[in-house]
Amino acid sequence: MANTDTNFVILLVGPPGAGKGTQAARLAEAHELEILSTGEMLRAHIAEGTELGNNAKAIIDAGELVSDHIILEMVRGEIESRSPVRLLLDGFPRTIPQAEALDSLLGELGAPINHVFELKVDAEEIVSRLLQRGSELGRSDDTEETIRNRISVYEQQTKPLVAYYAKQHLLTEVDGLGTPDAVASRIKAGLA
Ligand code: AP5
Ligand code: MG
């Protein structure tokens, strides 16, 4: 049973299609965490037609990153009011400045990150998963050109987080191939 009075913060880092959303849902349920997915938040803004959503849509459809400033404004209020802080962060942070801002926000709350899992999946598997999802759900950034750009943006701008968290002894690498159940049990082993 999760001890729901204590702070508990888990981050999932990984390229597009690595299974962050899939594993976030399982972990959040098992540990009574709230999921904070900046991708989902941005898509909700787009669906509601907010100014933020209208400005972000072209960037997302190109597979680029929304600016750190906009992302931090969007998430700050979601994090700073919490007590206890029980969060599963999916797709945030995505740059070193975002990670530094998160560290300072969590530091103020006395709720440091507990675990960071890096989900590892190769590019061809990613493209195949996301083209399949694109044909089923029609997510507008699931086109081959944008998927390949998202992978390259991940390698250049987000991958440095792996060394950042390894240095803090928070990082566990997880093979993201195999069934979602198999991946979930690898993460579970990393939490033990
Ligand atoms: P975001 O929504 O975070 O998208 P992403 O990182 O590209 O990742 P996905 O949601 O596509 O994949 P996932 O890893 O969640 O995998 P999933 O479980 O869905 O971000 C979208 C955009 O928003 C960004 O490109 C950027 O523009 C912007 N953005 C968001 N956050 C930002 C930030 N912090 N800063 C700046 N910009 C930001 O799985 C994928 C598919 O594979 C599904 O169909 C699933 O069913 C399937 N699947 C899952 N696991 C398995 C498995 N083990 N085997 C086979 N299939 C599987
Ligand atoms: Mg996702």
CSV table of C-alpha atoms and ligand atoms in Angstrom, one decimal:
chain,number,residue,atom,x,y,z
A,1,MET,CA,0.0,0.0,0.0
A,2,ALA,CA,1.2,3.5,-0.8
A,3,ASN,CA,1.9,5.8,2.1
A,4,THR,CA,-0.1,8.7,0.8
A,5,ASP,CA,1.0,11.2,3.5
A,6,THR,CA,4.5,11.4,2.3
A,7,ASN,CA,6.0,13.3,-0.7
A,8,PHE,CA,6.8,11.1,-3.6
A,9,VAL,CA,8.0,12.3,-7.0
A,10,ILE,CA,8.8,10.2,-10.0
A,11,LEU,CA,9.9,11.4,-13.4
A,12,LEU,CA,9.7,9.5,-16.7
A,13,VAL,CA,12.2,10.6,-19.3
A,14,GLY,CA,12.3,9.1,-22.8
A,15,PRO,CA,11.9,9.8,-26.5
A,16,PRO,CA,8.5,10.2,-28.1
A,17,GLY,CA,6.6,6.9,-28.1
A,18,ALA,CA,8.8,5.3,-25.4
A,19,GLY,CA,5.7,4.5,-23.3
A,20,LYS,CA,5.9,7.4,-20.8
A,21,GLY,CA,2.1,7.9,-20.9
A,22,THR,CA,1.4,4.2,-20.8
A,23,GLN,CA,3.7,3.6,-17.8
A,24,ALA,CA,2.6,6.8,-16.1
A,25,ALA,CA,-1.0,5.6,-15.8
A,26,ARG,CA,0.1,2.3,-14.2
A,27,LEU,CA,2.6,3.9,-11.8
A,28,ALA,CA,0.2,6.7,-10.8
A,29,GLU,CA,-2.5,4.1,-10.0
A,30,ALA,CA,-0.2,1.8,-8.0
A,31,HIS,CA,1.4,4.6,-5.9
A,32,GLU,CA,-1.6,7.1,-5.7
A,33,LEU,CA,0.3,9.8,-7.6
A,34,GLU,CA,-1.2,12.6,-9.8
A,35,ILE,CA,0.1,12.6,-13.3
A,36,LEU,CA,1.4,15.9,-14.7
A,37,SER,CA,1.9,15.6,-18.4
A,38,THR,CA,2.9,18.8,-20.1
A,39,GLY,CA,2.0,17.2,-23.5
A,40,GLU,CA,-1.5,16.5,-22.3
A,41,MET,CA,-1.8,20.0,-20.8
A,42,LEU,CA,-0.8,21.6,-24.0
A,43,ARG,CA,-3.2,19.4,-26.0
A,44,ALA,CA,-6.0,20.5,-23.6
A,45,HIS,CA,-5.1,24.1,-24.3
A,46,ILE,CA,-5.2,23.5,-28.0
A,47,ALA,CA,-8.6,21.7,-27.8
A,48,GLU,CA,-10.0,24.6,-25.7
A,49,GLY,CA,-8.6,27.2,-28.1
A,50,THR,CA,-6.7,29.2,-25.5
A,51,GLU,CA,-4.1,31.8,-26.5
A,52,LEU,CA,-1.4,29.5,-25.1
A,53,GLY,CA,-2.8,26.6,-27.2
A,54,ASN,CA,-3.1,28.6,-30.3
A,55,ASN,CA,0.5,29.7,-30.0
A,56,ALA,CA,1.8,26.2,-29.2
A,57,LYS,CA,0.0,24.3,-31.9
A,58,ALA,CA,2.4,25.0,-34.8
A,59,ILE,CA,5.4,24.3,-32.6
A,60,ILE,CA,4.0,20.9,-31.5
A,61,ASP,CA,3.0,20.0,-35.0
A,62,ALA,CA,6.5,20.6,-36.1
A,63,GLY,CA,7.9,18.5,-33.3
A,64,GLU,CA,9.8,21.3,-31.7
A,65,LEU,CA,9.7,22.2,-28.0
A,66,VAL,CA,7.5,24.9,-26.6
A,67,SER,CA,9.6,27.6,-24.8
A,68,ASP,CA,10.8,26.9,-21.2
A,69,HIS,CA,9.1,30.1,-20.1
A,70,ILE,CA,5.7,29.1,-21.3
A,71,ILE,CA,6.1,25.5,-19.9
A,72,LEU,CA,7.2,26.8,-16.5
A,73,GLU,CA,4.4,29.3,-16.3
A,74,MET,CA,2.0,26.5,-17.1
A,75,VAL,CA,3.2,24.0,-14.5
A,76,ARG,CA,4.3,26.2,-11.6
A,77,GLY,CA,0.8,26.6,-10.3
A,78,GLU,CA,0.1,22.9,-10.6
A,79,ILE,CA,3.1,22.1,-8.4
A,80,GLU,CA,3.6,24.9,-5.9
A,81,SER,CA,0.3,24.5,-4.0
A,82,ARG,CA,0.7,20.8,-3.2
A,83,SER,CA,1.0,19.1,0.2
A,84,PRO,CA,1.9,16.3,0.2
A,85,VAL,CA,3.6,16.4,-3.2
A,86,ARG,CA,2.8,13.1,-4.9
A,87,LEU,CA,3.5,13.5,-8.6
A,88,LEU,CA,4.3,11.4,-11.6
A,89,LEU,CA,5.9,13.8,-14.2
A,90,ASP,CA,5.5,12.6,-17.8
A,91,GLY,CA,7.4,14.6,-20.4
A,92,PHE,CA,8.4,17.4,-18.0
A,93,PRO,CA,11.2,18.5,-17.6
A,94,ARG,CA,12.5,18.3,-21.1
A,95,THR,CA,15.5,20.7,-21.0
A,96,ILE,CA,18.2,21.5,-18.4
A,97,PRO,CA,16.6,24.9,-17.5
A,98,GLN,CA,13.3,23.2,-16.9
A,99,ALA,CA,15.0,20.6,-14.7
A,100,GLU,CA,16.8,23.4,-12.7
A,101,ALA,CA,13.5,25.2,-12.2
A,102,LEU,CA,11.8,22.0,-11.1
A,103,ASP,CA,14.6,21.4,-8.6
A,104,SER,CA,14.1,24.8,-7.1
A,105,LEU,CA,10.3,24.5,-7.0
A,106,LEU,CA,10.5,21.1,-5.3
A,107,GLY,CA,13.3,22.3,-3.0
A,108,GLU,CA,11.0,25.1,-1.7
A,109,LEU,CA,8.4,22.4,-1.0
A,110,GLY,CA,10.9,20.1,0.7
A,111,ALA,CA,9.9,17.4,-1.8
A,112,PRO,CA,13.0,16.3,-3.8
A,113,ILE,CA,12.7,13.9,-6.7
A,114,ASN,CA,12.7,10.2,-5.6
A,115,HIS,CA,13.3,8.4,-8.9
A,116,VAL,CA,13.9,9.2,-12.6
A,117,PHE,CA,13.3,6.4,-15.1
A,118,GLU,CA,14.8,6.7,-18.6
A,119,LEU,CA,12.7,4.5,-21.0
A,120,LYS,CA,14.9,3.4,-23.8
A,121,VAL,CA,13.4,2.5,-27.2
A,122,ASP,CA,15.1,2.6,-30.6
A,123,ALA,CA,14.0,4.9,-33.4
A,124,GLU,CA,12.5,2.3,-35.7
A,125,GLU,CA,10.2,1.0,-33.0
A,126,ILE,CA,9.2,4.5,-32.1
A,127,VAL,CA,8.3,5.4,-35.7
A,128,SER,CA,6.3,2.2,-36.0
A,129,ARG,CA,4.4,2.7,-32.7
A,130,LEU,CA,3.6,6.3,-33.4
A,131,LEU,CA,2.6,5.8,-37.1
A,132,GLN,CA,0.2,3.1,-35.8
A,133,ARG,CA,-1.2,5.5,-33.1
A,134,GLY,CA,-1.4,8.3,-35.7
A,135,SER,CA,-3.6,6.1,-37.9
A,136,GLU,CA,-5.8,5.1,-35.0
A,137,LEU,CA,-6.1,8.3,-32.9
A,138,GLY,CA,-5.0,11.0,-35.4
A,139,ARG,CA,-2.7,12.9,-33.1
A,140,SER,CA,-1.5,15.7,-35.4
A,141,ASP,CA,2.2,15.3,-34.5
A,142,ASP,CA,2.2,11.5,-35.3
A,143,THR,CA,3.3,12.0,-38.9
A,144,GLU,CA,6.6,10.4,-40.0
A,145,GLU,CA,8.4,13.7,-40.6
A,146,THR,CA,7.3,15.1,-37.2
A,147,ILE,CA,8.1,11.9,-35.4
A,148,ARG,CA,11.6,11.9,-36.8
A,149,ASN,CA,12.1,15.5,-35.8
A,150,ARG,CA,10.7,14.8,-32.3
A,151,ILE,CA,13.4,12.0,-31.9
A,152,SER,CA,16.1,14.4,-33.0
A,153,VAL,CA,14.9,17.2,-30.7
A,154,TYR,CA,14.8,14.6,-27.9
A,155,GLU,CA,18.5,13.6,-28.6
A,156,GLN,CA,19.7,17.2,-28.7
A,157,GLN,CA,17.6,19.0,-26.0
A,158,THR,CA,16.2,16.4,-23.6
A,159,LYS,CA,18.9,13.6,-23.5
A,160,PRO,CA,21.3,15.8,-21.5
A,161,LEU,CA,18.8,15.3,-18.6
A,162,VAL,CA,20.0,11.7,-18.4
A,163,ALA,CA,23.5,12.8,-17.3
A,164,TYR,CA,22.0,15.5,-15.1
A,165,TYR,CA,20.0,13.0,-13.1
A,166,ALA,CA,22.6,10.3,-13.2
A,167,LYS,CA,24.9,12.8,-11.4
A,168,GLN,CA,22.3,13.1,-8.7
A,169,HIS,CA,22.1,9.3,-8.4
A,170,LEU,CA,18.4,9.4,-9.3
A,171,LEU,CA,18.5,7.7,-12.7
A,172,THR,CA,17.5,4.1,-13.6
A,173,GLU,CA,17.6,3.0,-17.2
A,174,VAL,CA,14.8,0.8,-18.3
A,175,ASP,CA,14.5,-1.2,-21.5
A,176,GLY,CA,11.2,0.1,-23.1
A,177,LEU,CA,10.9,-2.9,-25.5
A,178,GLY,CA,8.5,-5.8,-24.9
A,179,THR,CA,5.0,-5.7,-23.6
A,180,PRO,CA,3.7,-2.8,-21.4
A,181,ASP,CA,3.5,-5.4,-18.6
A,182,ALA,CA,7.2,-6.4,-19.0
A,183,VAL,CA,8.2,-2.7,-19.0
A,184,ALA,CA,6.1,-2.1,-15.9
A,185,SER,CA,7.8,-4.9,-14.0
A,186,ARG,CA,11.2,-3.5,-14.9
A,187,ILE,CA,10.2,-0.1,-13.4
A,188,LYS,CA,8.8,-1.8,-10.4
A,189,ALA,CA,12.1,-3.6,-9.8
A,190,GLY,CA,13.9,-0.2,-10.0
A,191,LEU,CA,11.6,1.2,-7.3
A,192,ALA,CA,12.3,-1.6,-4.8
B,1,AP5,P1,4.3,14.7,-25.3
B,1,AP5,O1,2.8,14.6,-25.3
B,1,AP5,O2,5.0,14.6,-24.1
B,1,AP5,O3,4.7,13.6,-26.4
B,1,AP5,P2,6.1,12.8,-26.6
B,1,AP5,O4,7.2,13.0,-25.7
B,1,AP5,O5,6.4,13.0,-28.1
B,1,AP5,O6,5.6,11.3,-26.3
B,1,AP5,P3,4.3,10.5,-26.7
B,1,AP5,O7,3.2,11.0,-25.9
B,1,AP5,O8,4.1,10.5,-28.2
B,1,AP5,O9,4.8,9.1,-26.3
B,1,AP5,P4,4.9,8.4,-24.8
B,1,AP5,O10,6.3,8.2,-24.4
B,1,AP5,O11,3.9,9.1,-23.9
B,1,AP5,O12,4.4,7.0,-25.2
B,1,AP5,P5,2.9,6.4,-25.1
B,1,AP5,O13,2.7,5.7,-23.8
B,1,AP5,O14,1.9,7.3,-25.5
B,1,AP5,O15,4.7,16.0,-26.0
B,1,AP5,C1,4.1,16.5,-27.3
B,1,AP5,C2,4.7,17.8,-27.7
B,1,AP5,O16,4.4,18.8,-26.7
B,1,AP5,C3,6.3,17.9,-27.7
B,1,AP5,O17,6.8,17.4,-29.0
B,1,AP5,C4,6.5,19.4,-27.5
B,1,AP5,O18,6.2,20.1,-28.7
B,1,AP5,C5,5.4,19.7,-26.5
B,1,AP5,N1,5.9,19.6,-25.1
B,1,AP5,C6,5.4,18.7,-24.2
B,1,AP5,N2,6.0,18.8,-23.0
B,1,AP5,C7,7.0,19.8,-23.2
B,1,AP5,C8,7.9,20.4,-22.3
B,1,AP5,N3,8.1,20.0,-21.0
B,1,AP5,N4,8.7,21.4,-22.9
B,1,AP5,C9,8.6,21.8,-24.1
B,1,AP5,N5,7.7,21.3,-25.0
B,1,AP5,C10,6.9,20.3,-24.5
B,1,AP5,O19,3.0,5.2,-26.2
B,1,AP5,C11,3.1,5.5,-27.6
B,1,AP5,C12,2.3,4.5,-28.4
B,1,AP5,O20,3.0,3.2,-28.2
B,1,AP5,C13,0.9,4.3,-27.9
B,1,AP5,O21,0.1,4.0,-29.0
B,1,AP5,C14,1.0,3.1,-26.9
B,1,AP5,O22,-0.2,2.3,-26.9
B,1,AP5,C15,2.1,2.3,-27.6
B,1,AP5,N6,2.9,1.6,-26.6
B,1,AP5,C16,3.2,2.0,-25.3
B,1,AP5,N7,4.0,1.1,-24.7
B,1,AP5,C17,4.2,0.1,-25.6
B,1,AP5,C18,5.0,-1.2,-25.6
B,1,AP5,N8,5.7,-1.6,-24.5
B,1,AP5,N9,4.9,-2.0,-26.7
B,1,AP5,C19,4.3,-1.6,-27.8
B,1,AP5,N10,3.5,-0.4,-27.9
B,1,AP5,C20,3.5,0.4,-26.8
B,2,MG,MG,2.7,10.8,-23.9
